[in-house]
């Protein structure tokens, strides 16, 4: 699991010095590749707690520390934030302070609103919109009752729902840092007369390669010479010590060959995090970030999705589900075509912009055009504080974490997930689905991360085939229904990563021309619908496989586990777990991503930075 934020903690022996701050800032710098919205540090000095935090990149914090240096200290914690609750502002940056205590957090506290309401009712005031500041207040209260930071942490963590890695320091314990983790990683760095904490080894790899990995629901207390690990009940826990065999550069990718490999591996978490904290206790959808009035949403008679590239293919997938659930027509438009075709949009059109970066100029221009026509605009974006959400009426963030590789992978799955949440929300609001149907479909969505992991666990065959096909000149991709945009996305991945000409087709289109391309040995990927799906699309696609196989194509078929009908006509079958028809793209695309990534590696290409491409196309 790749954390969304960077976390560093340090405690050292000897007199107060600049080392704690230096170690923490350097650790944050090593985490810089993740991209982030803000950064901050807290230092325990002989004169109490000192803190600095700044929105924007780490350089902004470093500049502030240059002009307003912090006093020498004995312990420090630092944080780079990938915003999930509250925009990227100075106030929302971590650390968050209460009294003489500072805390930093990676993850999402799902029940923070309830906890915050209790604290406000009890007279607490808040300086930020974050879930983390609630934890700071709870820890401070617990510290005042126990006089011990570890005991305070133990008291608080059992009240938190969601995912978290927490680090805390207190002015009264100048040589102690306390950490806790639940569903979010935390590792200990073991030094000589000093110890470290980090969201991964990158945070301290420059100082020690001796590490200790913490298990689920554990609390760690570090001093310059001791490391104490317990469970949340305070019982001693065994933490495995190991030697980190990566160098600092490799450590940034968590040991993966490339960011793309890491981001594909992160896809189950990206889907799970995008679903987090968006349902209430009854299981109904609560998308409070959709700040478009219910009356406007009820009056919507058309949805237009505007996006580019992979984001557009996510929109194409979502079209099938939203039309099926909401009975609203959905058009999917390439953003750069949309505003030049004099589209028919008005105040009853909901324009949905999908964008990982939130900065794609074509998509931004489409949003501006839609607003000029009086349409409501909602953006599905991964990067908090980016331009497109700021210029939209509402935003539904994906929580895929920073996507560093230029070719989009985990964001694609998160975009589909978020678009499905929007579709279910509209269906719930307009009554085109019964509440129990919405709850059932959300449960199906929550089952998808494990199914994606199952596909990832089967990647060896895909990688072997990719290496074998490294010199292939062209590859075709066929899909039908929701498999059609998956075919398009698979072709795009191969084009942008391996520089191979590839084309995706609607399988039903084959006999209307493309079948002329089939000659002996031509590799064709075919995404096969579930045999349990509607309209017996399955048998039609199996017929397509027969037609191209009869003409000598090499058929690489993606099919469900129990689908034996494809076997006689497939040269290779990549198996995916059974799932509802509309959710199948979340699984079928994964072998295609892995294929393109592995083939690019086999060709010795730069997988993370393909030629001619940029991560965000901020020009028209
Ligand atoms: C995806 O692999 C491509 N790099 C590209 O098509 C990308 O999806 C497109 O430029 C849209 O970017 P956005 O999602 O940041 O708006």
Coordinates of C-alpha atoms in Angstrom, one line a residue, residues 48-538:
X48 CA 8.8 24.1 24.2
X49 CA 7.3 23.1 20.9
X50 CA 8.1 25.0 17.7
X51 CA 6.3 24.5 14.4
X52 CA 6.4 25.6 10.8
X53 CA 4.1 24.6 8.0
X54 CA 3.4 25.9 4.5
X55 CA 1.0 25.2 1.6
X56 CA 2.6 24.2 -1.7
X57 CA 5.9 22.4 -2.3
X58 CA 8.6 21.7 0.2
X59 CA 10.6 24.6 -1.1
X60 CA 8.0 26.9 0.4
X61 CA 8.6 25.5 3.9
X62 CA 12.4 25.5 3.4
X63 CA 12.2 29.2 2.5
X64 CA 10.2 29.9 5.6
X65 CA 12.6 28.0 7.8
X66 CA 15.4 30.0 6.2
X67 CA 13.9 33.3 7.1
X68 CA 12.2 32.2 10.4
X69 CA 14.5 29.4 11.7
X70 CA 13.3 27.1 14.5
X71 CA 15.3 26.7 17.7
X72 CA 17.6 23.7 18.2
X73 CA 15.8 20.7 19.4
X74 CA 16.0 17.0 20.6
X75 CA 13.0 15.5 18.6
X76 CA 11.1 16.4 15.5
X77 CA 8.3 15.2 13.2
X78 CA 7.6 16.2 9.6
X79 CA 4.8 15.7 7.1
X80 CA 4.1 16.2 3.4
X81 CA 0.4 16.2 2.7
X82 CA -1.7 14.8 -0.2
X83 CA -4.9 16.4 0.8
X84 CA -8.0 14.3 1.5
X85 CA -10.0 16.4 3.9
X86 CA -9.7 20.2 3.5
X87 CA -7.8 22.0 0.7
X88 CA -4.1 22.6 0.5
X89 CA -3.8 25.6 2.8
X90 CA -1.4 26.7 5.5
X91 CA -4.0 26.0 8.2
X92 CA -4.8 22.6 6.9
X93 CA -1.1 21.6 6.6
X94 CA 0.2 19.2 9.2
X95 CA 1.5 19.2 12.0
X96 CA -1.7 20.0 14.0
X97 CA -1.2 21.3 17.5
X98 CA -3.2 21.2 20.7
X99 CA -1.6 22.6 23.8
X100 CA 2.0 21.4 24.0
X101 CA 1.4 18.5 21.6
X102 CA 1.8 18.2 17.9
X103 CA 0.6 15.3 15.6
X104 CA 0.9 14.4 12.0
X105 CA -1.3 11.9 10.1
X106 CA -1.4 9.8 6.9
X107 CA -4.8 8.3 6.1
X108 CA -8.5 9.1 6.6
X109 CA -10.3 9.2 9.9
X110 CA -13.8 8.3 8.8
X111 CA -15.6 9.3 12.1
X112 CA -13.8 12.6 12.6
X113 CA -17.0 14.6 12.2
X114 CA -18.7 12.8 15.1
X115 CA -15.6 13.2 17.3
X116 CA -15.2 16.9 16.2
X117 CA -18.8 17.6 17.2
X118 CA -18.2 16.2 20.7
X119 CA -15.1 18.3 21.1
X120 CA -16.8 21.5 19.8
X121 CA -19.8 20.8 22.1
X122 CA -17.2 20.6 24.9
X123 CA -15.8 24.0 24.1
X124 CA -12.9 23.2 21.8
X125 CA -12.1 25.5 18.9
X126 CA -10.5 24.4 15.6
X127 CA -8.1 26.2 13.2
X128 CA -8.5 23.8 10.2
X129 CA -11.0 21.6 8.3
X130 CA -8.9 18.5 8.7
X131 CA -9.7 15.2 10.4
X132 CA -6.2 15.3 11.9
X133 CA -6.7 18.3 14.1
X134 CA -9.5 16.4 15.8
X135 CA -6.8 13.7 16.7
X136 CA -4.6 16.5 18.1
X137 CA -7.3 17.6 20.5
X138 CA -8.1 14.1 21.6
X139 CA -4.5 13.3 22.2
X140 CA -4.0 16.6 24.2
X141 CA -7.0 15.8 26.4
X142 CA -5.7 12.2 26.9
X143 CA -2.2 13.5 27.7
X144 CA -3.6 15.9 30.4
X145 CA -5.4 12.9 32.0
X146 CA -2.4 10.4 31.8
X147 CA 0.7 12.6 31.7
X148 CA 2.2 10.1 29.2
X149 CA 2.2 10.4 25.4
X150 CA 2.2 6.6 24.8
X151 CA -0.8 6.1 27.2
X152 CA -2.5 9.0 25.5
X153 CA -2.0 7.5 22.1
X154 CA -3.3 4.2 23.3
X155 CA -6.5 5.9 24.6
X156 CA -7.1 7.7 21.4
X157 CA -6.4 5.2 18.6
X158 CA -9.2 2.9 19.7
X159 CA -11.7 5.7 19.1
X160 CA -10.7 6.3 15.4
X161 CA -12.4 4.6 12.4
X162 CA -10.7 4.6 9.0
X163 CA -7.0 4.4 8.2
X164 CA -4.2 6.1 9.9
X165 CA -0.5 6.4 10.6
X166 CA 0.0 8.9 13.4
X167 CA 3.2 10.5 14.9
X168 CA 3.0 12.7 18.0
X169 CA 5.5 14.7 20.1
X170 CA 4.9 16.6 23.4
X171 CA 7.0 19.5 24.9
X172 CA 7.1 17.7 28.2
X173 CA 8.7 14.6 26.7
X174 CA 11.6 16.1 24.7
X175 CA 13.3 12.8 23.8
X176 CA 10.2 10.8 22.7
X177 CA 8.2 10.3 19.5
X178 CA 5.2 8.1 19.6
X179 CA 3.7 6.5 16.5
X180 CA 0.6 4.4 15.8
X181 CA -0.7 2.6 12.7
X182 CA -3.9 1.1 11.4
X183 CA -4.1 0.1 7.7
X184 CA -1.4 2.6 6.9
X185 CA 2.3 1.8 7.0
X186 CA 4.9 2.9 9.6
X187 CA 8.5 1.7 9.8
X188 CA 11.2 2.3 12.4
X189 CA 14.8 3.3 11.5
X190 CA 17.4 2.1 14.1
X191 CA 20.3 4.4 14.6
X192 CA 23.2 4.7 17.1
X193 CA 22.0 6.9 19.9
X194 CA 19.2 8.1 17.6
X195 CA 16.0 6.5 16.1
X196 CA 13.7 7.3 13.2
X197 CA 10.1 6.8 12.1
X198 CA 8.8 7.0 8.6
X199 CA 5.9 6.1 6.3
X200 CA 8.5 4.1 4.5
X201 CA 12.2 3.6 4.6
X202 CA 12.8 6.5 2.2
X203 CA 12.4 8.8 5.2
X204 CA 15.6 7.6 6.9
X205 CA 17.5 5.5 4.4
X206 CA 20.3 8.1 4.3
X207 CA 21.0 7.5 8.0
X208 CA 20.5 3.8 8.6
X209 CA 19.6 0.6 6.7
X210 CA 18.4 -1.1 9.9
X211 CA 14.7 -1.1 10.0
X212 CA 11.8 -2.5 12.0
X213 CA 8.3 -2.9 10.4
X214 CA 5.3 -2.4 12.6
X215 CA 2.3 -4.6 12.3
X216 CA -1.4 -3.7 12.2
X217 CA -2.8 -1.9 15.2
X218 CA 0.5 -1.2 16.9
X219 CA 2.0 1.7 18.9
X220 CA 5.7 2.5 18.9
X221 CA 7.6 4.7 21.3
X222 CA 11.1 5.8 20.3
X223 CA 13.7 7.5 22.5
X224 CA 17.4 7.9 21.5
X225 CA 18.2 4.5 22.8
X226 CA 15.0 2.5 23.1
X227 CA 12.2 1.3 20.8
X228 CA 9.1 0.0 22.5
X229 CA 6.3 -1.7 20.5
X230 CA 2.9 -2.7 21.9
X231 CA -0.5 -3.5 20.5
X232 CA -3.4 -1.0 21.1
X233 CA -4.1 -2.7 24.4
X234 CA -0.6 -2.0 25.6
X235 CA 0.6 -5.6 25.4
X236 CA 4.2 -6.0 24.1
X237 CA 4.4 -6.8 20.4
X238 CA 7.2 -8.3 18.4
X239 CA 8.4 -6.1 15.5
X240 CA 10.6 -7.8 12.9
X241 CA 14.0 -6.1 12.4
X242 CA 15.5 -6.2 8.9
X243 CA 18.2 -4.7 6.8
X244 CA 17.0 -2.5 3.9
X245 CA 18.8 -3.7 0.8
X246 CA 17.7 -0.8 -1.4
X247 CA 19.6 2.3 -2.1
X248 CA 17.9 5.6 -1.6
X249 CA 16.8 6.0 -5.2
X250 CA 15.3 2.5 -5.4
X251 CA 13.6 3.1 -2.0
X252 CA 11.6 5.9 -3.4
X253 CA 9.8 3.4 -5.5
X254 CA 9.3 1.1 -2.6
X255 CA 11.5 -1.5 -4.3
X256 CA 9.5 -1.5 -7.5
X257 CA 11.3 -1.1 -10.9
X258 CA 9.3 2.0 -11.7
X259 CA 6.6 4.2 -10.4
X260 CA 4.2 2.7 -12.9
X261 CA 4.9 -0.8 -11.4
X262 CA 4.3 0.6 -8.0
X263 CA 1.1 2.5 -9.0
X264 CA -0.4 -0.6 -10.6
X265 CA 0.4 -2.5 -7.4
X266 CA -1.4 0.3 -5.6
X267 CA -4.7 -0.1 -7.5
X268 CA -6.6 -2.1 -4.9
X269 CA -5.9 0.7 -2.3
X270 CA -6.8 3.4 -4.8
X271 CA -10.2 1.9 -5.3
X272 CA -10.7 1.2 -1.6
X273 CA -9.6 4.7 -0.6
X274 CA -11.9 6.3 -3.2
X275 CA -14.8 4.4 -1.6
X276 CA -13.8 5.3 2.0
X277 CA -16.0 7.6 4.1
X278 CA -18.7 8.0 1.5
X279 CA -21.5 6.0 3.1
X280 CA -23.4 6.6 6.3
X281 CA -24.0 3.9 9.0
X282 CA -27.1 2.7 7.1
X283 CA -24.9 2.1 4.0
X284 CA -26.5 5.0 2.0
X285 CA -24.3 7.2 -0.1
X286 CA -23.2 10.5 1.5
X287 CA -21.4 12.6 -1.0
X288 CA -21.3 15.8 1.0
X289 CA -18.7 17.2 -1.3
X290 CA -21.2 17.4 -4.1
X291 CA -22.3 21.0 -3.5
X292 CA -24.9 21.1 -6.3
X293 CA -28.5 21.5 -5.0
X294 CA -30.7 18.4 -5.1
X295 CA -33.3 20.3 -7.1
X296 CA -30.7 21.1 -9.8
X297 CA -29.6 17.4 -9.8
X298 CA -33.2 16.2 -10.0
X299 CA -33.8 18.5 -13.0
X300 CA -30.8 17.2 -15.0
X301 CA -31.9 15.7 -18.3
X302 CA -28.5 15.1 -19.8
X303 CA -25.0 14.4 -18.6
X304 CA -22.0 15.3 -20.7
X305 CA -18.6 13.9 -19.7
X306 CA -15.6 16.0 -20.8
X307 CA -12.1 14.6 -20.5
X308 CA -9.0 13.5 -22.5
X309 CA -7.1 10.3 -22.9
X310 CA -7.4 7.7 -20.2
X311 CA -9.8 10.0 -18.3
X312 CA -12.1 10.0 -21.3
X313 CA -12.1 6.2 -21.4
X314 CA -13.0 6.2 -17.7
X315 CA -15.9 8.4 -18.7
X316 CA -16.9 6.0 -21.5
X317 CA -17.0 3.1 -19.0
X318 CA -19.1 5.2 -16.6
X319 CA -21.6 6.1 -19.3
X320 CA -22.9 2.5 -19.4
X321 CA -23.5 2.4 -15.6
X322 CA -24.9 5.9 -15.2
X323 CA -27.4 5.5 -18.0
X324 CA -28.4 2.1 -16.7
X325 CA -28.8 3.3 -13.1
X326 CA -30.1 6.8 -13.6
X327 CA -31.9 6.6 -17.0
X328 CA -30.3 9.9 -18.0
X329 CA -28.6 10.1 -21.4
X330 CA -24.8 10.4 -21.0
X331 CA -22.6 11.8 -23.8
X332 CA -18.8 11.4 -23.5
X333 CA -16.9 14.1 -25.3
X334 CA -13.2 14.6 -25.8
X335 CA -12.8 17.9 -24.1
X336 CA -10.8 19.5 -27.0
X337 CA -13.7 18.6 -29.4
X338 CA -16.5 19.6 -27.1
X339 CA -16.5 23.3 -27.1
X340 CA -15.7 23.7 -30.8
X341 CA -18.7 21.7 -32.0
X342 CA -21.3 24.1 -30.7
X343 CA -22.7 21.5 -28.3
X344 CA -26.3 21.6 -27.1
X345 CA -25.9 22.1 -23.3
X346 CA -28.0 24.3 -21.0
X347 CA -29.0 24.7 -17.3
X348 CA -30.4 21.2 -17.3
X349 CA -27.2 19.6 -18.4
X350 CA -24.7 18.3 -15.9
X351 CA -21.2 18.5 -17.3
X352 CA -18.8 16.1 -15.5
X353 CA -15.1 16.8 -16.0
X354 CA -12.7 13.8 -15.3
X355 CA -9.1 14.6 -14.8
X356 CA -6.2 13.1 -12.7
X357 CA -4.1 16.2 -12.6
X358 CA -7.0 18.7 -12.5
X359 CA -4.9 20.9 -14.8
X360 CA -5.5 19.6 -18.4
X361 CA -6.1 22.8 -20.3
X362 CA -8.5 21.2 -22.8
X363 CA -10.7 19.9 -20.0
X364 CA -10.5 23.2 -18.1
X365 CA -11.6 25.1 -21.2
X366 CA -14.5 22.7 -21.6
X367 CA -15.6 23.4 -18.0
X368 CA -15.4 27.1 -18.5
X369 CA -17.5 26.8 -21.7
X370 CA -20.1 24.7 -20.0
X371 CA -20.5 27.2 -17.2
X372 CA -20.9 30.0 -19.7
X373 CA -23.8 28.0 -21.1
X374 CA -25.4 27.8 -17.7
X375 CA -24.7 24.1 -17.1
X376 CA -23.8 22.8 -13.6
X377 CA -20.3 21.4 -13.6
X378 CA -18.9 18.6 -11.4
X379 CA -15.3 17.5 -11.6
X380 CA -13.8 14.1 -10.7
X381 CA -10.2 14.9 -9.9
X382 CA -7.3 13.3 -8.1
X383 CA -5.1 16.3 -7.3
X384 CA -6.5 18.5 -4.5
X385 CA -6.4 22.2 -5.0
X386 CA -5.9 22.0 -8.7
X387 CA -7.5 24.4 -11.2
X388 CA -10.4 22.3 -12.6
X389 CA -12.1 21.7 -9.2
X390 CA -11.6 25.3 -8.3
X391 CA -13.6 26.3 -11.4
X392 CA -16.3 23.6 -11.0
X393 CA -19.5 23.9 -9.0
X394 CA -18.6 20.7 -7.2
X395 CA -15.8 18.1 -7.0
X396 CA -15.7 14.4 -6.2
X397 CA -12.1 13.6 -5.4
X398 CA -10.6 10.3 -6.3
X399 CA -8.2 9.1 -3.5
X400 CA -5.7 7.3 -5.6
X401 CA -2.7 9.2 -4.0
X402 CA -0.1 10.8 -6.1
X403 CA 0.3 9.3 -9.6
X404 CA 3.9 10.0 -10.7
X405 CA 4.2 7.9 -13.9
X406 CA 3.1 9.8 -16.9
X407 CA 0.9 6.9 -18.1
X408 CA -2.2 6.8 -15.9
X409 CA -3.1 3.5 -14.3
X410 CA -4.4 3.6 -10.7
X411 CA -6.2 6.9 -11.4
X412 CA -8.2 5.2 -14.2
X413 CA -9.6 2.7 -11.7
X414 CA -10.3 5.4 -9.2
X415 CA -12.0 7.6 -11.8
X416 CA -14.3 4.7 -12.7
X417 CA -15.0 4.1 -9.0
X418 CA -15.8 7.8 -8.4
X419 CA -18.0 8.1 -11.5
X420 CA -19.9 5.0 -10.2
X421 CA -20.4 6.7 -6.8
X422 CA -21.8 9.7 -8.7
X423 CA -24.1 7.5 -10.7
X424 CA -25.4 5.7 -7.6
X425 CA -25.8 9.0 -5.8
X426 CA -27.9 10.4 -8.7
X427 CA -29.9 7.2 -8.9
X428 CA -30.5 7.3 -5.1
X429 CA -31.5 11.0 -5.3
X430 CA -33.8 10.6 -8.3
X431 CA -35.2 7.3 -7.1
X432 CA -34.3 5.3 -10.2
X433 CA -32.8 2.7 -7.8
X434 CA -34.3 1.6 -4.5
X435 CA -32.2 2.3 -1.4
X436 CA -31.5 -1.4 -1.0
X437 CA -30.3 -1.6 -4.6
X438 CA -27.8 1.3 -4.0
X439 CA -26.6 -0.4 -0.8
X440 CA -26.1 -3.7 -2.7
X441 CA -24.2 -2.1 -5.5
X442 CA -21.9 -0.3 -3.0
X443 CA -21.2 -3.6 -1.4
X444 CA -20.3 -5.0 -4.9
X445 CA -17.9 -2.0 -5.3
X446 CA -16.3 -2.6 -1.9
X447 CA -15.6 -6.2 -3.0
X448 CA -13.6 -5.0 -6.0
X449 CA -10.2 -4.1 -4.3
X450 CA -9.7 -7.8 -3.3
X451 CA -10.6 -8.9 -6.9
X452 CA -8.1 -6.4 -8.4
X453 CA -5.5 -7.8 -6.0
X454 CA -6.3 -11.3 -7.3
X455 CA -5.7 -10.1 -10.9
X456 CA -2.4 -8.5 -9.8
X457 CA -1.4 -11.8 -8.1
X458 CA -1.8 -13.5 -11.5
X459 CA 0.5 -11.1 -13.4
X460 CA 3.3 -13.6 -14.2
X461 CA 1.6 -15.0 -17.3
X462 CA 0.9 -11.5 -18.7
X463 CA 4.5 -10.5 -18.0
X464 CA 5.9 -13.6 -19.7
X465 CA 3.7 -13.1 -22.8
X466 CA 4.8 -9.4 -23.0
X467 CA 8.4 -10.2 -22.9
X468 CA 7.8 -12.8 -25.7
X469 CA 6.0 -10.2 -27.8
X470 CA 8.5 -7.4 -27.3
X471 CA 9.2 -7.1 -31.1
X472 CA 5.5 -7.0 -32.1
X473 CA 4.8 -4.2 -34.7
X474 CA 1.1 -3.9 -34.1
X475 CA -1.5 -5.1 -31.6
X476 CA -5.3 -4.9 -31.8
X477 CA -7.8 -4.8 -28.9
X478 CA -11.4 -5.8 -29.1
X479 CA -14.1 -5.2 -26.5
X480 CA -17.9 -4.9 -26.3
X481 CA -20.2 -2.9 -24.0
X482 CA -18.1 -1.7 -21.1
X483 CA -15.2 -3.8 -22.5
X484 CA -15.0 -1.4 -25.5
X485 CA -13.5 1.6 -23.7
X486 CA -11.2 -0.9 -21.9
X487 CA -10.0 -2.0 -25.3
X488 CA -9.3 1.6 -26.2
X489 CA -7.4 2.2 -23.0
X490 CA -5.4 -1.0 -23.5
X491 CA -4.4 0.3 -26.9
X492 CA -3.5 3.7 -25.5
X493 CA -1.2 2.2 -22.8
X494 CA 0.7 0.2 -25.4
X495 CA 1.1 3.2 -27.7
X496 CA 2.3 5.6 -25.0
X497 CA 4.6 3.1 -23.1
X498 CA 6.0 0.7 -25.8
X499 CA 5.6 3.0 -28.8
X500 CA 3.8 0.2 -30.6
X501 CA 0.9 1.0 -33.0
X502 CA -2.2 -0.3 -31.3
X503 CA -5.8 0.2 -31.9
X504 CA -8.9 -0.6 -29.9
X505 CA -12.2 -1.5 -31.6
X506 CA -15.8 -2.2 -30.6
X507 CA -15.9 -6.0 -31.3
X508 CA -19.2 -5.5 -33.1
X509 CA -17.4 -3.2 -35.6
X510 CA -15.1 -6.0 -36.7
X511 CA -17.0 -7.1 -39.7
X512 CA -17.6 -3.5 -40.7
X513 CA -14.0 -3.1 -41.8
X514 CA -11.3 -3.8 -39.2
X515 CA -11.3 -7.6 -39.8
X516 CA -9.4 -6.7 -43.0
X517 CA -6.5 -6.1 -40.7
X518 CA -6.4 -9.7 -39.5
X519 CA -3.6 -11.7 -41.0
X520 CA -1.7 -14.8 -39.7
X521 CA 0.1 -14.0 -36.5
X522 CA -1.6 -10.7 -35.8
X523 CA -1.9 -10.4 -32.0
X524 CA -5.4 -9.4 -30.9
X525 CA -6.5 -8.9 -27.2
X526 CA -10.2 -9.7 -26.7
X527 CA -12.0 -8.5 -23.5
X528 CA -14.8 -11.0 -23.1
X529 CA -18.0 -10.1 -21.2
X530 CA -19.2 -12.3 -18.4
X531 CA -21.1 -15.4 -19.6
X532 CA -23.6 -14.5 -16.9
X533 CA -24.2 -11.0 -18.4
X534 CA -27.1 -9.5 -20.3
X535 CA -28.0 -9.7 -24.0
X536 CA -25.8 -12.8 -24.5
X537 CA -23.0 -10.4 -25.5
X538 CA -20.7 -13.2 -24.4

